[in-house]
JSON list of C-alpha atoms in Angstrom, two decimals:
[
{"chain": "J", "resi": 1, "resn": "UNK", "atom": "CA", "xyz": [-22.51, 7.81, -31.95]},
{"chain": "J", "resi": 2, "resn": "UNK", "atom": "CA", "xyz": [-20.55, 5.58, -29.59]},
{"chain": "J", "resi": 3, "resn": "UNK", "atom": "CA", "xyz": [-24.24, 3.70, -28.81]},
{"chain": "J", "resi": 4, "resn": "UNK", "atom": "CA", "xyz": [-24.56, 2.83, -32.27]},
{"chain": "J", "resi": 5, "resn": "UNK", "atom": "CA", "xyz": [-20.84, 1.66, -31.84]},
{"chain": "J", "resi": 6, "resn": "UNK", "atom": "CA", "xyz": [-21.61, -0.37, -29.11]},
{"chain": "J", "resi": 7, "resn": "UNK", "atom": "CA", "xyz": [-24.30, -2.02, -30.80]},
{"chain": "J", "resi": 8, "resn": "UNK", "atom": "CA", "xyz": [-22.56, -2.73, -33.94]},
{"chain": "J", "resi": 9, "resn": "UNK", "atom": "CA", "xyz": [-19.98, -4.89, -32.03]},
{"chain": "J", "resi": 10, "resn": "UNK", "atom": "CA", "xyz": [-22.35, -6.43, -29.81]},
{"chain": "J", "resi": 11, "resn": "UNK", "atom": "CA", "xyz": [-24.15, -7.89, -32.68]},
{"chain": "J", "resi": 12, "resn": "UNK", "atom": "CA", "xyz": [-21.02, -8.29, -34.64]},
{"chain": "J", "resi": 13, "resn": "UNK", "atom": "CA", "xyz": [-19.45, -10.36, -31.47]},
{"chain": "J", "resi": 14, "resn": "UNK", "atom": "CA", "xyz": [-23.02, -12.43, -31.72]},
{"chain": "J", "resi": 15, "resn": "UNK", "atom": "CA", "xyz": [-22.25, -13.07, -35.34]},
{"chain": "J", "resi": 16, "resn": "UNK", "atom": "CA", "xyz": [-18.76, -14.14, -34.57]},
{"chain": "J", "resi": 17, "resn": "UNK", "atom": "CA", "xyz": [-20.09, -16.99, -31.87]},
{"chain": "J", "resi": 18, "resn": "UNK", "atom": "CA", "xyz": [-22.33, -17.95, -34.29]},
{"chain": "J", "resi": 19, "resn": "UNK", "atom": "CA", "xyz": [-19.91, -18.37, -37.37]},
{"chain": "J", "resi": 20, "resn": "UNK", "atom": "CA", "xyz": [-17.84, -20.43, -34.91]},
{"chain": "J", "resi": 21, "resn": "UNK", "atom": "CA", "xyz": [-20.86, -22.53, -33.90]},
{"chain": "J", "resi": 22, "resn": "UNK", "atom": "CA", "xyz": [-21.36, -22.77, -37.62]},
{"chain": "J", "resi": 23, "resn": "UNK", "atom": "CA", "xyz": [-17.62, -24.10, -38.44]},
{"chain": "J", "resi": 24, "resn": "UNK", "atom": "CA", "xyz": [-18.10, -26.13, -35.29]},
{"chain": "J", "resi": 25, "resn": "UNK", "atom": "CA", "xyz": [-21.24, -27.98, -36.05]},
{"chain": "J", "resi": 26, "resn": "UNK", "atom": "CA", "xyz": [-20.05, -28.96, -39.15]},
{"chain": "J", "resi": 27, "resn": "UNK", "atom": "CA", "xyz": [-17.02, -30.40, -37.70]},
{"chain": "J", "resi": 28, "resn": "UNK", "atom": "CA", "xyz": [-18.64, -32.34, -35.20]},
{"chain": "J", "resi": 29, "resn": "UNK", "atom": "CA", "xyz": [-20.78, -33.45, -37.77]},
{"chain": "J", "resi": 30, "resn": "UNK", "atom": "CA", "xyz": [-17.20, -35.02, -39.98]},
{"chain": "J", "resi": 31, "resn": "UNK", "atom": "CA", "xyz": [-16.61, -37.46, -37.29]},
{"chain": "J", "resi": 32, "resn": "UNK", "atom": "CA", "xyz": [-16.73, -40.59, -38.14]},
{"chain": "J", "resi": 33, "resn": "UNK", "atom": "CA", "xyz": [-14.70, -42.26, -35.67]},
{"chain": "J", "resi": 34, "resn": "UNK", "atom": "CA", "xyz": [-16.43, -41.44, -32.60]},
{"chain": "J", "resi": 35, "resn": "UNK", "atom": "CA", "xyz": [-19.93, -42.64, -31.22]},
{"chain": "J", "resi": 36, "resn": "UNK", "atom": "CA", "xyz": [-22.76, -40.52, -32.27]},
{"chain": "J", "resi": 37, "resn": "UNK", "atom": "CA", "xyz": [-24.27, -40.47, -28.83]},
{"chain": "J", "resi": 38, "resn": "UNK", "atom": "CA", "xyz": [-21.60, -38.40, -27.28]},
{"chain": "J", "resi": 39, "resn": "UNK", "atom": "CA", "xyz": [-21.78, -35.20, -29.20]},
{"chain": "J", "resi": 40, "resn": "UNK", "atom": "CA", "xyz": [-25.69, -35.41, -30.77]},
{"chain": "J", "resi": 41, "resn": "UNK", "atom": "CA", "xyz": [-26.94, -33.62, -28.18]},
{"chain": "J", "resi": 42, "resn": "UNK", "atom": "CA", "xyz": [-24.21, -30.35, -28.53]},
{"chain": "J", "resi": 43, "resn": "UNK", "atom": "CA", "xyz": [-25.18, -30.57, -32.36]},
{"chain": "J", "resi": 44, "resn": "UNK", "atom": "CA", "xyz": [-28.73, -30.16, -32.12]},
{"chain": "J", "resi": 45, "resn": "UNK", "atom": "CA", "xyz": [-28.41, -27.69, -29.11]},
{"chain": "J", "resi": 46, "resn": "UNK", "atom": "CA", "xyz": [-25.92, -25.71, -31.92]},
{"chain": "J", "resi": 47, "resn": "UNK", "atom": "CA", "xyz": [-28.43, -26.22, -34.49]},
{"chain": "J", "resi": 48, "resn": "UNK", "atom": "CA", "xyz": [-31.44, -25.71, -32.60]},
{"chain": "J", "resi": 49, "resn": "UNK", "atom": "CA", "xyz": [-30.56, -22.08, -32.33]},
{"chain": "J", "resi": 50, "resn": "UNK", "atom": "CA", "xyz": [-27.57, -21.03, -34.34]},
{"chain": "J", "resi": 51, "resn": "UNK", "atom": "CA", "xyz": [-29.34, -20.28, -38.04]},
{"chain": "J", "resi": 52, "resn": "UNK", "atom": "CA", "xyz": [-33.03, -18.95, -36.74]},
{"chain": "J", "resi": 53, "resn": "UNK", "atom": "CA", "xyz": [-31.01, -15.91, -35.39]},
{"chain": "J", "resi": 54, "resn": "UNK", "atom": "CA", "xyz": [-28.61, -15.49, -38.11]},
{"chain": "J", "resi": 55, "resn": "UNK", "atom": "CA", "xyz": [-31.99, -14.86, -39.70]},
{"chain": "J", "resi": 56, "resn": "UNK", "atom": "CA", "xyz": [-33.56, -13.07, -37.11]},
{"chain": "J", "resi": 57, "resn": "UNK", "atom": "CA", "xyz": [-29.95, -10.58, -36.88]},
{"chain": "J", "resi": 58, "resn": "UNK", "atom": "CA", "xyz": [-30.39, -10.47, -40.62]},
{"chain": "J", "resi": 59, "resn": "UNK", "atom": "CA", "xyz": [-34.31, -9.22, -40.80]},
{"chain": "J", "resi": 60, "resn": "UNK", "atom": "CA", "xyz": [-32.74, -6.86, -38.16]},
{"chain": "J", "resi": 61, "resn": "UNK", "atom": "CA", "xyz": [-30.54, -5.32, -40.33]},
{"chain": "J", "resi": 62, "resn": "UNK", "atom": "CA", "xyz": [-32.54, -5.35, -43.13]},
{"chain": "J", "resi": 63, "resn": "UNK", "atom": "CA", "xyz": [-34.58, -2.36, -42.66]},
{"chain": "J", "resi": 64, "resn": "UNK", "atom": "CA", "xyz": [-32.60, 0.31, -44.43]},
{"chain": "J", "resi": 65, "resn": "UNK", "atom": "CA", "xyz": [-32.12, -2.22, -47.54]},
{"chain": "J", "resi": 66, "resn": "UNK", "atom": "CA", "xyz": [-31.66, -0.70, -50.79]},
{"chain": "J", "resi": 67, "resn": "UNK", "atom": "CA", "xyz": [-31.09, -1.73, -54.56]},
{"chain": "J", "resi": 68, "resn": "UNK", "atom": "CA", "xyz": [-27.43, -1.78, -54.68]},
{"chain": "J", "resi": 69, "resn": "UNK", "atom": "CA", "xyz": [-26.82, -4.16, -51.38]},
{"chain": "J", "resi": 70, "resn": "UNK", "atom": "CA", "xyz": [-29.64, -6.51, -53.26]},
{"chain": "J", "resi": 71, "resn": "UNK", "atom": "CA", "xyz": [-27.70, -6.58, -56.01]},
{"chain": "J", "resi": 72, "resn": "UNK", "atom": "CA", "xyz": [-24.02, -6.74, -54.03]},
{"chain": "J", "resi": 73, "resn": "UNK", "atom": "CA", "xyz": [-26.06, -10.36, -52.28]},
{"chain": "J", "resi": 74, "resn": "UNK", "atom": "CA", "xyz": [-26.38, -11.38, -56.42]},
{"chain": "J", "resi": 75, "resn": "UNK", "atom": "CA", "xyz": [-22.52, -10.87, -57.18]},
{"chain": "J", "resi": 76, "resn": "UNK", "atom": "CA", "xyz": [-21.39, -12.50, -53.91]},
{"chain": "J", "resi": 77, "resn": "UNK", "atom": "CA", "xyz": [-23.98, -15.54, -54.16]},
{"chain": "J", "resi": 78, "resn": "UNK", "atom": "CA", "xyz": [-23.35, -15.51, -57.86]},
{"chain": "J", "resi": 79, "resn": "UNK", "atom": "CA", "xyz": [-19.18, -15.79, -56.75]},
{"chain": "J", "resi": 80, "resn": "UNK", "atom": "CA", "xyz": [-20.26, -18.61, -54.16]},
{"chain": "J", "resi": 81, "resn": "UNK", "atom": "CA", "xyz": [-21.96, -20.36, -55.94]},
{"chain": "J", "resi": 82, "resn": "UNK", "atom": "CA", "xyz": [-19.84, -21.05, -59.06]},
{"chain": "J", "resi": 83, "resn": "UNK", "atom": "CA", "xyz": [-16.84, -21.44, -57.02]},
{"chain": "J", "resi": 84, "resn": "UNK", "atom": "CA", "xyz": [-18.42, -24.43, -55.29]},
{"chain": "J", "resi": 85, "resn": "UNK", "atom": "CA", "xyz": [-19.66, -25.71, -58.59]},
{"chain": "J", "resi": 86, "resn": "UNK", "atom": "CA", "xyz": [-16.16, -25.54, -59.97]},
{"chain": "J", "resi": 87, "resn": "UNK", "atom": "CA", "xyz": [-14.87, -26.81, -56.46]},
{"chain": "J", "resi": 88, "resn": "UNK", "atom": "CA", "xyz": [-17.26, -30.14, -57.09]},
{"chain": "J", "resi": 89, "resn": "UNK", "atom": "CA", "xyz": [-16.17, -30.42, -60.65]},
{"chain": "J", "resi": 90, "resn": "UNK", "atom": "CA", "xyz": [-12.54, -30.53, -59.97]},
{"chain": "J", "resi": 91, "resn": "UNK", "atom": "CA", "xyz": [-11.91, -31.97, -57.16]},
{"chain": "J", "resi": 92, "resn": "UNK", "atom": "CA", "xyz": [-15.26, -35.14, -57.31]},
{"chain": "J", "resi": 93, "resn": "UNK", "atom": "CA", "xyz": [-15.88, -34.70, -60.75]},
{"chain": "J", "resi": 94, "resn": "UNK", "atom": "CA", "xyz": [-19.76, -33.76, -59.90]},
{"chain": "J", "resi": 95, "resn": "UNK", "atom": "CA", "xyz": [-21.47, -31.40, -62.33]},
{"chain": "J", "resi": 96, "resn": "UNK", "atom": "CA", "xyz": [-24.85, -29.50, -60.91]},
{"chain": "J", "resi": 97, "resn": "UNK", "atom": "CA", "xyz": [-24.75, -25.89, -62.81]},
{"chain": "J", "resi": 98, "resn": "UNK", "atom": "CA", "xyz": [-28.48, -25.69, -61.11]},
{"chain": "J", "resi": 99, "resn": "UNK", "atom": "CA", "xyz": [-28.02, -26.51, -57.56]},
{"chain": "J", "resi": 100, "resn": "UNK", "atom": "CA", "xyz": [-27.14, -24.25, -54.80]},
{"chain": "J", "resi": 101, "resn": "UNK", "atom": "CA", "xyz": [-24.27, -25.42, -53.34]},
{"chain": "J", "resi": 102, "resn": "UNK", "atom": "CA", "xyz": [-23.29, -25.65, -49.56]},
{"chain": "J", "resi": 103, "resn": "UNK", "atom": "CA", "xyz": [-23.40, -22.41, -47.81]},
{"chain": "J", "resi": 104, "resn": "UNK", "atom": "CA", "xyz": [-24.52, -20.33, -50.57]},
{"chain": "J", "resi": 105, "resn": "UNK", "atom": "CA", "xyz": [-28.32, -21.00, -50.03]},
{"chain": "J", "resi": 106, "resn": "UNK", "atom": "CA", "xyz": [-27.88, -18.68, -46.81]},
{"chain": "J", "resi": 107, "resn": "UNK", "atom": "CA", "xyz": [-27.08, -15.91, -49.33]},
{"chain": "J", "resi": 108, "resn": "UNK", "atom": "CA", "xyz": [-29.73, -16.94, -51.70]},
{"chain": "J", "resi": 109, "resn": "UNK", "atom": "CA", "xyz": [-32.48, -16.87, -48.49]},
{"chain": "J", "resi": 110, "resn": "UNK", "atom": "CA", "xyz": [-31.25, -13.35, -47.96]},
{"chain": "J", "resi": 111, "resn": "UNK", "atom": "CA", "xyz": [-31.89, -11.79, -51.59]},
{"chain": "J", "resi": 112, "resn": "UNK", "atom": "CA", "xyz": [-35.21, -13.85, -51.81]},
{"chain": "J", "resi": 113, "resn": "UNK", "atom": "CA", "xyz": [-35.74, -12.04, -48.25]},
{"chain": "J", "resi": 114, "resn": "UNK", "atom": "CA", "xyz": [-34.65, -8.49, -49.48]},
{"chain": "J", "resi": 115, "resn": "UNK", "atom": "CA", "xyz": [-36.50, -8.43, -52.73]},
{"chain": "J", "resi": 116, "resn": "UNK", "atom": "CA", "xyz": [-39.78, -9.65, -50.69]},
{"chain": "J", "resi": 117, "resn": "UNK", "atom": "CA", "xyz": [-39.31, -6.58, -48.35]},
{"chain": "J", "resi": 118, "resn": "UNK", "atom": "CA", "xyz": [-37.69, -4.33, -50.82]},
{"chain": "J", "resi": 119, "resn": "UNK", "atom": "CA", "xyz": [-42.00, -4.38, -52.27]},
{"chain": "J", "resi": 120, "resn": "UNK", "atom": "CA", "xyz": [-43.51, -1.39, -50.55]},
{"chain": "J", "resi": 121, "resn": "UNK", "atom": "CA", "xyz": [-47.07, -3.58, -50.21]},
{"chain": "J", "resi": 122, "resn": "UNK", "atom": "CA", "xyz": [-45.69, -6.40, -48.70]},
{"chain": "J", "resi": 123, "resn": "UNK", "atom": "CA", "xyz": [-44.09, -4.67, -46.67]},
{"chain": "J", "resi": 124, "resn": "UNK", "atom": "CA", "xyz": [-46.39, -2.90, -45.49]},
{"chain": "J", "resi": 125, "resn": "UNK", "atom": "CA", "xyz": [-48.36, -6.30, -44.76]},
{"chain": "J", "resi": 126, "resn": "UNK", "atom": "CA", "xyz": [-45.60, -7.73, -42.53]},
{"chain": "J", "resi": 127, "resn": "UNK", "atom": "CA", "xyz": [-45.45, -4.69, -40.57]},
{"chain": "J", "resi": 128, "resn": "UNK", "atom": "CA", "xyz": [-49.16, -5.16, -39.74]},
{"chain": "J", "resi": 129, "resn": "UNK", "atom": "CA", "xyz": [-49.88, -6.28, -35.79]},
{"chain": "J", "resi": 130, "resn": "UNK", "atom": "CA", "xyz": [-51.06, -10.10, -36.70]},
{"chain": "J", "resi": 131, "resn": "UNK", "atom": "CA", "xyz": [-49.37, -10.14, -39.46]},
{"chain": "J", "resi": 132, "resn": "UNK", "atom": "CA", "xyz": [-46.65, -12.59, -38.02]},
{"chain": "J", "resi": 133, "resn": "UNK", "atom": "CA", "xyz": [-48.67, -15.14, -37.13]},
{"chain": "J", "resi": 134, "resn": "UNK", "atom": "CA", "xyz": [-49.90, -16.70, -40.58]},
{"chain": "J", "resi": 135, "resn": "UNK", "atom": "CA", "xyz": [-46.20, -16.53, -41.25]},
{"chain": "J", "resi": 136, "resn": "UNK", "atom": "CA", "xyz": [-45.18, -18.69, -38.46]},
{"chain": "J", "resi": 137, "resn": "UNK", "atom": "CA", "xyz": [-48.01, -20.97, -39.01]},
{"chain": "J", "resi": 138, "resn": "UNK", "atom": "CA", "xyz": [-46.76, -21.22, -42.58]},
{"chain": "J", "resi": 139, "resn": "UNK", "atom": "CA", "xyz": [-42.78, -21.56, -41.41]},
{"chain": "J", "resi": 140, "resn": "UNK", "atom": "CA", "xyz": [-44.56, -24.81, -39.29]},
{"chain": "J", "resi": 141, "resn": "UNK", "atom": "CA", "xyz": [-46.41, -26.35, -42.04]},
{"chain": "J", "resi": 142, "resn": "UNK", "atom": "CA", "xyz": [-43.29, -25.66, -44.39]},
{"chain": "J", "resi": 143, "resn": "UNK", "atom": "CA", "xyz": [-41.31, -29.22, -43.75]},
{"chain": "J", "resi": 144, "resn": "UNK", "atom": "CA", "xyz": [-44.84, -31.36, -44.20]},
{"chain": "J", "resi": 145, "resn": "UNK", "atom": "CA", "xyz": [-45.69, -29.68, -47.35]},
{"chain": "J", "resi": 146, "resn": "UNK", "atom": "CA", "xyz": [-42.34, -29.25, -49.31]},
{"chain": "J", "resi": 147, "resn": "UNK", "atom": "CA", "xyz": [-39.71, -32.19, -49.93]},
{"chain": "J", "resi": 148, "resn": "UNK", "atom": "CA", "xyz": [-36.63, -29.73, -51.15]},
{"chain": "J", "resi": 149, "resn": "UNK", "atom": "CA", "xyz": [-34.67, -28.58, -48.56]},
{"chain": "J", "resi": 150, "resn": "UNK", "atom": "CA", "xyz": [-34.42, -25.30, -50.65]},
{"chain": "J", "resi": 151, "resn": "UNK", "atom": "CA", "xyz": [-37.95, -24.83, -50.32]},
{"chain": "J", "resi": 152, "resn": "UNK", "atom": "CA", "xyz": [-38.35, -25.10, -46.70]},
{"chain": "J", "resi": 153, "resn": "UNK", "atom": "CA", "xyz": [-35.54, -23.62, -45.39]},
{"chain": "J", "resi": 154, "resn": "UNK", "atom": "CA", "xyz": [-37.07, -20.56, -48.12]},
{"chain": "J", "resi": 155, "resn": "UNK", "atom": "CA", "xyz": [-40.48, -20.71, -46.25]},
{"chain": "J", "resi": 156, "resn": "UNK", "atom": "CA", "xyz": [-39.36, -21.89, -42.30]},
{"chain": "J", "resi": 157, "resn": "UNK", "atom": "CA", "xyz": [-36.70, -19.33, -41.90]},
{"chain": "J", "resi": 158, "resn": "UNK", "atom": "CA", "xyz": [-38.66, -16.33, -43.59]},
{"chain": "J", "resi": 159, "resn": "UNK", "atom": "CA", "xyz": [-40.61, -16.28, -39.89]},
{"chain": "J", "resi": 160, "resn": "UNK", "atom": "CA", "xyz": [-37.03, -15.67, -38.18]},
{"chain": "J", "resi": 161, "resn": "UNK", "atom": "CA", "xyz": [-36.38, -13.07, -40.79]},
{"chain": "J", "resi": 162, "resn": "UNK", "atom": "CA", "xyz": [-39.24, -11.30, -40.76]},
{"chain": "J", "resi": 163, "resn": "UNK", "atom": "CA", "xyz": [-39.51, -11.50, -36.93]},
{"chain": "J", "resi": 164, "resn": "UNK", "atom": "CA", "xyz": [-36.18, -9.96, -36.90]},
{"chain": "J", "resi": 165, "resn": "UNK", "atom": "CA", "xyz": [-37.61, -7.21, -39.52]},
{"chain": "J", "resi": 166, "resn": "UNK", "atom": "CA", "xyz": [-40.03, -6.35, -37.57]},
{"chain": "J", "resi": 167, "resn": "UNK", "atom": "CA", "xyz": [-38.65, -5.46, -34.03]},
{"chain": "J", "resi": 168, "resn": "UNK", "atom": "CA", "xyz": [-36.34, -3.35, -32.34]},
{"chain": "J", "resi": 169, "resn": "UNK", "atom": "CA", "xyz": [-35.16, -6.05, -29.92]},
{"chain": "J", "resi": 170, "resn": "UNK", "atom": "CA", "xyz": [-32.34, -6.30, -27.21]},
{"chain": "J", "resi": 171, "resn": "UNK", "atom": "CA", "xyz": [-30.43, -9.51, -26.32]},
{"chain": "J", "resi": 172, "resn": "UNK", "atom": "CA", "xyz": [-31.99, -10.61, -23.56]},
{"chain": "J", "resi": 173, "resn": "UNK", "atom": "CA", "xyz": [-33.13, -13.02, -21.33]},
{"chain": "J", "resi": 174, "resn": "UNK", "atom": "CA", "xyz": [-36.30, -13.05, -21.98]},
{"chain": "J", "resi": 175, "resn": "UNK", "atom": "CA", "xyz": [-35.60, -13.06, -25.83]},
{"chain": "J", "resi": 176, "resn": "UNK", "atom": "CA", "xyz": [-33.41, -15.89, -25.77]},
{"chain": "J", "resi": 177, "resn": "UNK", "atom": "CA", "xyz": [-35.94, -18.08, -24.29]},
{"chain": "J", "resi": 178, "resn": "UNK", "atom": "CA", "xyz": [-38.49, -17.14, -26.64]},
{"chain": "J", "resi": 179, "resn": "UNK", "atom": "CA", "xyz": [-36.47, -17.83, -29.59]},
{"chain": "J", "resi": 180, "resn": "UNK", "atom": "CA", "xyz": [-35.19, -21.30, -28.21]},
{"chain": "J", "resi": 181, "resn": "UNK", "atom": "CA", "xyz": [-39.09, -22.26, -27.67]},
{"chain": "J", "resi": 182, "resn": "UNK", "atom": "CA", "xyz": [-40.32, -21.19, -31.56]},
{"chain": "J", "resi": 183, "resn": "UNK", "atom": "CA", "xyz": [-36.47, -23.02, -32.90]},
{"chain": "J", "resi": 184, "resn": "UNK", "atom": "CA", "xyz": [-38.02, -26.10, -30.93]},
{"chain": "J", "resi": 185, "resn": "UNK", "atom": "CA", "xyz": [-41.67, -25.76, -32.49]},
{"chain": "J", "resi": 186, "resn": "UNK", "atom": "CA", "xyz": [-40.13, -25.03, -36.06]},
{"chain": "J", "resi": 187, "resn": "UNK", "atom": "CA", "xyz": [-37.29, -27.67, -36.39]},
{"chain": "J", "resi": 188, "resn": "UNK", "atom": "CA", "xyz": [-38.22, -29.91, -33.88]}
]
């Protein structure tokens, strides 16, 4: 019991530096005033990294998915979602009942995720040894071949997910480094 406790806040402490690299990001992103050239390299260092293993953490915990959590991801994107619509509508008088506003498309990913794996076959497929590596090819291709950002983010970030899915990993070294080299093949 206390390693699964210890685990649990190790990843949850992960997730915390992320969220702030998240909040951050977008910050540095806000500032007009100063040159570009001073902080461009922290943001795509942040953004090089920061998302692939919010997907990869998420794939993680994804293996003991059921119905109900699928359908707790609807309510919450469903509550995101509209709030941000409303949020536009009020306060710059934009109207877009269709699109997926700001941070909700990370929730939308996830149930598009979960109801691929939820499917006993296709899960069964990603599990498979070489499995992996049509879907990173695919995660590559993903920003030639689409033009909404929807759409890739859907296919380039299901490779993360699933790699995440798939293993029983440790923060390590030697995991950090491979991660940083396939964020650098996929979004660079």
């Amino acid at each position: 019991k206390d390693m699964l406790y210890m685990r649990e806040n190790k990843y949850d402490t992960l997730k915390g530096i992320l969220i702030f690299l998240v909040v951050f990001g977008h910050m540095l992103l806000t500032y007009d005033y100063l040159p570009k050239t001073n902080y461009n390299l922290l943001i795509n260092c942040i953004y090089l990294f920061h998302m692939p293993l919010f997907f990869i953490i998420s794939g993680y915990f994804s293996k003991r998915i059921n119905k109900r959590k699928i359908l707790d991801y609807i309510v919450l994107f469903l509550f995101m979602n509209t709030s941000f619509i409303m949020f536009d509508y009020f306060y710059y008088g934009r109207m877009g009942i269709l699109n997926i506003k700001y941070a909700s498309w990370f929730i939308f990913l996830l149930i598009i995720y979960r109801l691929i794996i939820s499917n006993r076959k296709i899960s069964n497929i990603i599990l498979k040894k070489y499995s992996i590596i049509p879907i990173f090819i695919i995660s590559i291709l993903s920003g030639v071949v689409f033009k909404n950002i929807i759409l890739v983010r859907l296919v380039s970030y299901f490779y993360f997910f699933v790699f995440g899915y798939r293993n029983k990993f440790n923060i390590s070294k030697k995991y950090c480094i491979s991660l940083l080299s396939i964020s650098i093949v996929l979004i660079g």
